[in-house]
Amino acid sequence: MAIDMDKLNAFMGRFVGDIGAAMHAGTVLLGDQLGLYKALAVGPMSAEQLARATQTDARYVREWLSAQAASGYVEYDAAADHFHMTEEQVFALATEGSPAFIPGAFQLVLGALRSVPRLAGVFRTGLGYGWHEHDAMLFQGTERFFRPGYAANLVSSWIPALDGVDSKLESGARVADVGCGHGASTVLMAQAYPKASFVGFDYHAPSIEWARKAAAEAGVADRVTFEVAAAKNFPGKDYDLVAFFDCLHDMGDPVGASRHVRAALKPDGCWMIVEPFANDALQDNLNPVGRLYYSASTLICTPASKSQEVGLALGAQAGEKRLRGVVTEGGFKHFRRATETPFNLVFEARP
């Protein structure tokens, strides 16, 4: 075996970064759960001061702060022996409602990793591993990870990119949010369009219970209901809008889901499909965003699809061409990319 030491050293450098990031994920979750980021956002502090502010142990906090500084998540002033956060770090780590809030992503990752021992088995058998089989941390992290992006884009740009949908919602439309999870997308739409009525569907009963509480806390429970139902059999007809947020690729039979949406829409209704950003060719997705989505798809999306009937397993990097095929096979004649972000593709489908 002929080893190129320069190439090996470069690879090992990437490894050090990756293993450091993997270990760092746990510290981010601790900082989020214990309120360390939010407390430090107030201003420069020593480890002892931060420990007092959060009722934690100073020695643990010192080590945690050192890890954050080494990762660039907080700043360290050696002369004063104080730690502080920049405005950008506060925005991303301590401001829950910001569009850049990231602790939920780490919660999602650590929740998914708890299933790795069982996923090793389905790799050998080819069987599936359902969304409902994962640790509850995954469900909570998924909502907190996706909610900032929805809050930043859904009402301001995604819905306006759909032909005539914004005006229908403003005047009062019937909307089904399928695969709604904890209901973040449903609640956001209801808050923005008080004349419209919304129903969220998800096959996962614990998520529906969570979504009902979220709607009540947001003050929209009078116009939002949540029901346990799957994408191929959710009830109701004559919807003006059916929305699928980051879930079509998780479904075992997305073509069957497409057919059911087609039957549930009004003749002039619209199906909004939000999916992870992906190019059609594998080689064009070999980048940091593709790395994130292919990894998530390996641990979550592909096993979820294979656990259901058909088990098409589109994966989180299906790309526009494959998604178009699924939607048109389900009976839709019109399909277009309405808009996009670096992390999402937004499609409009019509009968």
Tab-separated table of C-alpha atoms in Angstrom:
chain	number	residue	atom	x	y	z
A	1	MET	CA	0.000	0.000	0.000
A	2	ALA	CA	1.511	3.324	-1.106
A	3	ILE	CA	0.427	6.118	1.246
A	4	ASP	CA	0.712	9.741	0.177
A	5	MET	CA	1.510	11.398	3.497
A	6	ASP	CA	0.284	14.806	2.389
A	7	LYS	CA	-3.094	13.351	1.434
A	8	LEU	CA	-3.227	11.324	4.644
A	9	ASN	CA	-2.438	14.359	6.771
A	10	ALA	CA	-5.084	16.390	4.970
A	11	PHE	CA	-7.636	13.638	5.565
A	12	MET	CA	-6.665	13.355	9.236
A	13	GLY	CA	-7.098	17.097	9.533
A	14	ARG	CA	-10.677	16.721	8.336
A	15	PHE	CA	-11.126	13.877	10.789
A	16	VAL	CA	-9.993	16.033	13.719
A	17	GLY	CA	-12.529	18.646	12.709
A	18	ASP	CA	-15.286	16.056	12.412
A	19	ILE	CA	-14.630	14.266	15.682
A	20	GLY	CA	-14.333	17.599	17.447
A	21	ALA	CA	-17.697	18.657	15.996
A	22	ALA	CA	-19.272	15.370	17.074
A	23	MET	CA	-18.106	15.810	20.666
A	24	HIS	CA	-18.990	19.496	20.603
A	25	ALA	CA	-22.617	18.679	19.760
A	26	GLY	CA	-23.194	17.416	23.278
A	27	THR	CA	-21.815	20.575	24.799
A	28	VAL	CA	-24.128	22.734	22.660
A	29	LEU	CA	-27.105	20.755	23.911
A	30	LEU	CA	-25.969	21.250	27.515
A	31	GLY	CA	-25.561	24.972	26.939
A	32	ASP	CA	-29.057	25.151	25.507
A	33	GLN	CA	-30.732	23.061	28.214
A	34	LEU	CA	-28.991	24.764	31.124
A	35	GLY	CA	-29.458	28.301	29.817
A	36	LEU	CA	-25.717	28.929	29.634
A	37	TYR	CA	-25.824	30.669	26.263
A	38	LYS	CA	-28.744	32.882	27.241
A	39	ALA	CA	-27.047	33.894	30.503
A	40	LEU	CA	-23.713	34.618	28.825
A	41	ALA	CA	-25.491	36.712	26.194
A	42	VAL	CA	-26.019	39.390	28.864
A	43	GLY	CA	-22.315	40.295	28.884
A	44	PRO	CA	-18.745	39.164	29.704
A	45	MET	CA	-18.483	36.751	32.607
A	46	SER	CA	-16.012	34.542	34.381
A	47	ALA	CA	-16.822	30.882	34.756
A	48	GLU	CA	-17.758	31.515	38.363
A	49	GLN	CA	-20.134	34.328	37.457
A	50	LEU	CA	-21.833	32.265	34.775
A	51	ALA	CA	-22.165	29.352	37.179
A	52	ARG	CA	-23.852	31.573	39.754
A	53	ALA	CA	-26.187	33.033	37.129
A	54	THR	CA	-27.301	29.572	36.014
A	55	GLN	CA	-27.090	27.722	39.353
A	56	THR	CA	-24.530	25.298	37.994
A	57	ASP	CA	-21.105	24.084	39.105
A	58	ALA	CA	-18.227	26.467	38.309
A	59	ARG	CA	-15.726	23.729	37.438
A	60	TYR	CA	-18.062	22.147	34.905
A	61	VAL	CA	-18.880	25.574	33.497
A	62	ARG	CA	-15.190	26.430	33.117
A	63	GLU	CA	-14.632	23.304	31.034
A	64	TRP	CA	-17.776	23.964	29.013
A	65	LEU	CA	-16.707	27.557	28.306
A	66	SER	CA	-13.275	26.372	27.233
A	67	ALA	CA	-14.857	23.958	24.765
A	68	GLN	CA	-17.097	26.721	23.404
A	69	ALA	CA	-14.146	29.072	22.973
A	70	ALA	CA	-12.111	26.396	21.205
A	71	SER	CA	-15.030	25.858	18.827
A	72	GLY	CA	-15.579	29.559	18.164
A	73	TYR	CA	-18.991	29.537	19.814
A	74	VAL	CA	-17.922	32.053	22.484
A	75	GLU	CA	-14.962	34.426	22.817
A	76	TYR	CA	-12.244	34.378	25.495
A	77	ASP	CA	-10.426	37.411	26.933
A	78	ALA	CA	-7.228	35.979	28.426
A	79	ALA	CA	-6.216	39.208	30.176
A	80	ALA	CA	-9.502	39.443	32.088
A	81	ASP	CA	-10.128	35.682	32.170
A	82	HIS	CA	-13.656	36.420	30.970
A	83	PHE	CA	-15.823	34.886	28.287
A	84	HIS	CA	-18.351	36.689	26.098
A	85	MET	CA	-20.473	36.241	22.977
A	86	THR	CA	-20.561	38.327	19.827
A	87	GLU	CA	-23.900	39.608	18.543
A	88	GLU	CA	-23.836	36.954	15.846
A	89	GLN	CA	-23.222	34.178	18.366
A	90	VAL	CA	-26.067	35.483	20.529
A	91	PHE	CA	-28.359	35.564	17.488
A	92	ALA	CA	-27.563	31.955	16.587
A	93	LEU	CA	-27.236	30.377	20.024
A	94	ALA	CA	-29.304	32.366	22.511
A	95	THR	CA	-32.182	33.880	20.546
A	96	GLU	CA	-34.778	31.142	20.156
A	97	GLY	CA	-36.955	32.998	17.668
A	98	SER	CA	-34.160	34.044	15.327
A	99	PRO	CA	-33.973	32.574	11.797
A	100	ALA	CA	-30.405	31.470	12.551
A	101	PHE	CA	-31.121	29.651	15.826
A	102	ILE	CA	-29.110	26.404	15.770
A	103	PRO	CA	-29.306	24.458	19.076
A	104	GLY	CA	-32.334	22.541	17.775
A	105	ALA	CA	-30.173	21.105	15.013
A	106	PHE	CA	-27.828	19.577	17.592
A	107	GLN	CA	-30.831	18.217	19.473
A	108	LEU	CA	-32.011	16.590	16.248
A	109	VAL	CA	-28.599	15.050	15.576
A	110	LEU	CA	-28.135	13.630	19.050
A	111	GLY	CA	-31.677	12.257	18.987
A	112	ALA	CA	-30.996	10.485	15.706
A	113	LEU	CA	-27.698	9.051	16.929
A	114	ARG	CA	-29.471	7.270	19.771
A	115	SER	CA	-30.954	4.926	17.153
A	116	VAL	CA	-27.642	3.912	15.544
A	117	PRO	CA	-27.403	0.506	17.320
A	118	ARG	CA	-30.807	-0.514	15.946
A	119	LEU	CA	-30.140	1.008	12.534
A	120	ALA	CA	-27.154	-1.308	12.151
A	121	GLY	CA	-29.628	-4.168	12.159
A	122	VAL	CA	-31.852	-2.767	9.406
A	123	PHE	CA	-28.768	-2.150	7.265
A	124	ARG	CA	-28.271	-5.912	7.300
A	125	THR	CA	-31.887	-6.935	6.809
A	126	GLY	CA	-33.088	-4.161	4.502
A	127	LEU	CA	-36.080	-3.592	6.756
A	128	GLY	CA	-37.201	-0.143	7.820
A	129	TYR	CA	-37.046	1.898	10.998
A	130	GLY	CA	-40.053	4.147	11.517
A	131	TRP	CA	-40.036	7.770	12.547
A	132	HIS	CA	-42.060	6.797	15.625
A	133	GLU	CA	-39.319	4.385	16.728
A	134	HIS	CA	-36.769	7.152	17.312
A	135	ASP	CA	-36.071	8.876	20.606
A	136	ALA	CA	-38.385	11.795	21.438
A	137	MET	CA	-35.374	14.120	21.350
A	138	LEU	CA	-35.424	13.757	17.570
A	139	PHE	CA	-39.005	15.016	17.322
A	140	GLN	CA	-38.316	18.040	19.520
A	141	GLY	CA	-35.049	18.829	17.753
A	142	THR	CA	-36.654	18.546	14.330
A	143	GLU	CA	-39.254	21.170	15.219
A	144	ARG	CA	-36.663	23.524	16.696
A	145	PHE	CA	-34.357	23.009	13.702
A	146	PHE	CA	-36.961	23.649	10.999
A	147	ARG	CA	-39.040	26.303	12.748
A	148	PRO	CA	-36.522	29.184	12.267
A	149	GLY	CA	-36.378	28.550	8.526
A	150	TYR	CA	-40.142	28.422	8.291
A	151	ALA	CA	-40.464	31.596	10.358
A	152	ALA	CA	-37.998	33.393	8.096
A	153	ASN	CA	-39.383	32.235	4.751
A	154	LEU	CA	-42.822	30.653	4.800
A	155	VAL	CA	-45.043	33.724	4.955
A	156	SER	CA	-42.587	36.272	3.564
A	157	SER	CA	-41.468	34.454	0.411
A	158	TRP	CA	-42.630	30.850	-0.022
A	159	ILE	CA	-46.387	31.384	-0.008
A	160	PRO	CA	-46.157	34.606	-2.109
A	161	ALA	CA	-44.206	32.603	-4.704
A	162	LEU	CA	-47.284	30.409	-5.270
A	163	ASP	CA	-49.674	31.758	-7.875
A	164	GLY	CA	-52.644	33.429	-6.152
A	165	VAL	CA	-52.329	31.518	-2.882
A	166	ASP	CA	-51.445	34.461	-0.647
A	167	SER	CA	-54.630	36.340	-1.592
A	168	LYS	CA	-56.766	33.220	-1.059
A	169	LEU	CA	-55.332	32.766	2.419
A	170	GLU	CA	-55.912	36.401	3.258
A	171	SER	CA	-59.561	36.194	2.266
A	172	GLY	CA	-60.124	32.847	3.993
A	173	ALA	CA	-59.022	29.466	2.628
A	174	ARG	CA	-59.077	25.844	3.796
A	175	VAL	CA	-55.587	24.454	4.346
A	176	ALA	CA	-54.275	20.976	5.140
A	177	ASP	CA	-50.740	20.696	6.505
A	178	VAL	CA	-49.790	17.045	6.013
A	179	GLY	CA	-46.902	15.544	7.967
A	180	CYS	CA	-47.138	18.509	10.310
A	181	GLY	CA	-45.131	17.011	13.176
A	182	HIS	CA	-45.245	19.355	16.157
A	183	GLY	CA	-47.249	21.861	14.150
A	184	ALA	CA	-44.738	24.697	13.772
A	185	SER	CA	-45.609	25.342	10.113
A	186	THR	CA	-49.359	25.110	10.753
A	187	VAL	CA	-49.255	27.578	13.627
A	188	LEU	CA	-47.120	30.041	11.683
A	189	MET	CA	-49.580	30.066	8.799
A	190	ALA	CA	-52.535	30.454	11.138
A	191	GLN	CA	-50.911	33.427	12.849
A	192	ALA	CA	-50.298	35.097	9.493
A	193	TYR	CA	-53.719	34.423	7.970
A	194	PRO	CA	-56.453	34.904	10.603
A	195	LYS	CA	-59.338	34.428	8.135
A	196	ALA	CA	-58.134	31.010	6.948
A	197	SER	CA	-58.767	27.661	8.648
A	198	PHE	CA	-56.100	25.012	9.083
A	199	VAL	CA	-55.905	21.340	9.911
A	200	GLY	CA	-52.637	19.538	10.542
A	201	PHE	CA	-52.262	15.806	9.962
A	202	ASP	CA	-49.538	13.441	11.113
A	203	TYR	CA	-49.509	9.692	11.685
A	204	HIS	CA	-47.478	10.168	14.903
A	205	ALA	CA	-49.969	10.609	17.758
A	206	PRO	CA	-47.509	12.089	20.317
A	207	SER	CA	-46.587	14.809	17.801
A	208	ILE	CA	-50.256	15.641	17.280
A	209	GLU	CA	-50.718	16.052	21.041
A	210	TRP	CA	-47.704	18.391	21.099
A	211	ALA	CA	-49.096	20.371	18.158
A	212	ARG	CA	-52.450	20.861	19.871
A	213	LYS	CA	-50.735	22.349	22.901
A	214	ALA	CA	-48.599	24.578	20.664
A	215	ALA	CA	-51.701	25.912	18.908
A	216	ALA	CA	-53.368	26.667	22.232
A	217	GLU	CA	-50.268	28.469	23.526
A	218	ALA	CA	-50.098	30.513	20.307
A	219	GLY	CA	-53.760	31.520	20.622
A	220	VAL	CA	-54.871	29.972	17.319
A	221	ALA	CA	-56.633	26.837	18.530
A	222	ASP	CA	-59.980	28.310	17.411
A	223	ARG	CA	-58.844	28.110	13.765
A	224	VAL	CA	-56.405	25.211	13.870
A	225	THR	CA	-57.136	21.547	14.524
A	226	PHE	CA	-54.776	18.587	14.502
A	227	GLU	CA	-55.685	15.006	13.700
A	228	VAL	CA	-53.850	11.701	13.532
A	229	ALA	CA	-53.874	10.639	9.880
A	230	ALA	CA	-51.457	9.456	7.198
A	231	ALA	CA	-50.692	11.171	3.915
A	232	LYS	CA	-52.631	8.593	1.866
A	233	ASN	CA	-55.859	8.811	3.848
A	234	PHE	CA	-56.160	12.150	5.610
A	235	PRO	CA	-59.800	13.279	5.632
A	236	GLY	CA	-61.417	16.265	3.962
A	237	LYS	CA	-62.133	17.537	0.478
A	238	ASP	CA	-61.982	20.795	-1.441
A	239	TYR	CA	-58.866	22.182	0.194
A	240	ASP	CA	-57.543	25.392	-1.311
A	241	LEU	CA	-54.010	24.514	-0.240
A	242	VAL	CA	-52.326	21.314	0.854
A	243	ALA	CA	-48.811	21.713	2.237
A	244	PHE	CA	-46.081	19.118	2.715
A	245	PHE	CA	-43.090	20.462	4.635
A	246	ASP	CA	-39.911	18.355	4.422
A	247	CYS	CA	-41.818	15.084	4.531
A	248	LEU	CA	-42.698	13.799	1.044
A	249	HIS	CA	-39.343	12.047	0.705
A	250	ASP	CA	-39.917	10.274	4.062
A	251	MET	CA	-43.067	8.539	2.836
A	252	GLY	CA	-43.145	4.926	1.775
A	253	ASP	CA	-45.575	5.596	-1.046
A	254	PRO	CA	-45.177	9.231	-2.120
A	255	VAL	CA	-46.997	8.517	-5.396
A	256	GLY	CA	-49.994	7.269	-3.414
A	257	ALA	CA	-49.808	10.379	-1.257
A	258	SER	CA	-49.748	12.482	-4.429
A	259	ARG	CA	-52.900	10.795	-5.707
A	260	HIS	CA	-54.676	11.427	-2.411
A	261	VAL	CA	-53.684	15.097	-2.401
A	262	ARG	CA	-54.982	15.404	-5.949
A	263	ALA	CA	-58.351	14.033	-4.841
A	264	ALA	CA	-58.490	16.277	-1.762
A	265	LEU	CA	-57.849	19.574	-3.569
A	266	LYS	CA	-60.329	21.922	-5.153
A	267	PRO	CA	-60.059	21.994	-8.965
A	268	ASP	CA	-58.132	25.268	-8.666
A	269	GLY	CA	-56.287	24.226	-5.496
A	270	CYS	CA	-52.545	24.188	-4.938
A	271	TRP	CA	-50.149	21.669	-3.435
A	272	MET	CA	-47.066	23.284	-1.868
A	273	ILE	CA	-44.162	20.876	-1.464
A	274	VAL	CA	-41.124	21.975	0.525
A	275	GLU	CA	-38.151	19.623	0.271
A	276	PRO	CA	-34.459	19.740	1.203
A	277	PHE	CA	-32.348	21.488	-1.422
A	278	ALA	CA	-30.775	19.007	-3.835
A	279	ASN	CA	-29.482	18.873	-7.357
A	280	ASP	CA	-30.510	15.959	-9.550
A	281	ALA	CA	-27.029	14.407	-9.882
A	282	LEU	CA	-25.168	12.885	-6.926
A	283	GLN	CA	-21.895	14.540	-7.875
A	284	ASP	CA	-23.550	17.953	-7.687
A	285	ASN	CA	-24.604	17.335	-4.080
A	286	LEU	CA	-21.145	16.511	-2.750
A	287	ASN	CA	-20.903	19.667	-0.658
A	288	PRO	CA	-21.563	20.658	2.990
A	289	VAL	CA	-25.343	20.894	2.529
A	290	GLY	CA	-25.447	17.554	0.726
A	291	ARG	CA	-23.294	16.019	3.427
A	292	LEU	CA	-25.784	17.097	6.077
A	293	TYR	CA	-28.814	15.866	4.159
A	294	TYR	CA	-27.339	12.559	2.975
A	295	SER	CA	-26.300	11.777	6.553
A	296	ALA	CA	-29.738	12.663	7.915
A	297	SER	CA	-31.304	10.612	5.147
A	298	THR	CA	-29.191	7.599	6.073
A	299	LEU	CA	-30.209	7.748	9.733
A	300	ILE	CA	-33.802	8.997	9.468
A	301	CYS	CA	-35.448	9.462	6.069
A	302	THR	CA	-34.548	6.302	4.149
A	303	PRO	CA	-35.272	3.954	7.085
A	304	ALA	CA	-38.592	5.734	7.663
A	305	SER	CA	-39.678	5.203	4.061
A	306	LYS	CA	-38.563	1.567	4.033
A	307	SER	CA	-40.663	0.922	7.153
A	308	GLN	CA	-43.854	1.713	5.196
A	309	GLU	CA	-45.717	0.070	2.337
A	310	VAL	CA	-43.986	0.382	-1.048
A	311	GLY	CA	-40.852	1.807	0.632
A	312	LEU	CA	-39.802	3.899	-2.354
A	313	ALA	CA	-37.062	5.558	-0.273
A	314	LEU	CA	-36.626	8.763	-2.233
A	315	GLY	CA	-34.150	10.046	0.344
A	316	ALA	CA	-33.556	13.620	1.423
A	317	GLN	CA	-31.581	14.387	-1.735
A	318	ALA	CA	-34.151	13.224	-4.263
A	319	GLY	CA	-33.824	16.317	-6.462
A	320	GLU	CA	-36.371	18.064	-8.653
A	321	LYS	CA	-36.474	15.483	-11.456
A	322	ARG	CA	-37.450	12.565	-9.200
A	323	LEU	CA	-39.932	14.689	-7.252
A	324	ARG	CA	-41.535	15.852	-10.483
A	325	GLY	CA	-41.953	12.220	-11.515
A	326	VAL	CA	-43.652	11.324	-8.228
A	327	VAL	CA	-46.035	14.286	-8.403
A	328	THR	CA	-47.009	13.864	-12.048
A	329	GLU	CA	-47.468	10.111	-11.631
A	330	GLY	CA	-49.943	10.983	-8.904
A	331	GLY	CA	-52.103	12.864	-11.411
A	332	PHE	CA	-50.837	16.452	-11.287
A	333	LYS	CA	-50.409	18.127	-14.656
A	334	HIS	CA	-48.586	21.276	-13.521
A	335	PHE	CA	-45.380	21.229	-11.463
A	336	ARG	CA	-42.840	23.994	-11.074
A	337	ARG	CA	-40.097	25.200	-8.762
A	338	ALA	CA	-41.657	28.262	-7.165
A	339	THR	CA	-38.636	29.402	-5.161
A	340	GLU	CA	-35.659	28.135	-3.213
A	341	THR	CA	-33.223	28.837	-0.394
A	342	PRO	CA	-29.770	27.325	0.188
A	343	PHE	CA	-31.512	24.644	2.271
A	344	ASN	CA	-34.921	24.188	0.638
A	345	LEU	CA	-36.693	23.724	-2.676
A	346	VAL	CA	-40.296	24.941	-2.826
A	347	PHE	CA	-42.542	23.428	-5.497
A	348	GLU	CA	-46.045	24.270	-6.681
A	349	ALA	CA	-48.221	21.486	-8.073
A	350	ARG	CA	-51.686	21.921	-9.547
A	351	PRO	CA	-54.261	19.490	-11.011
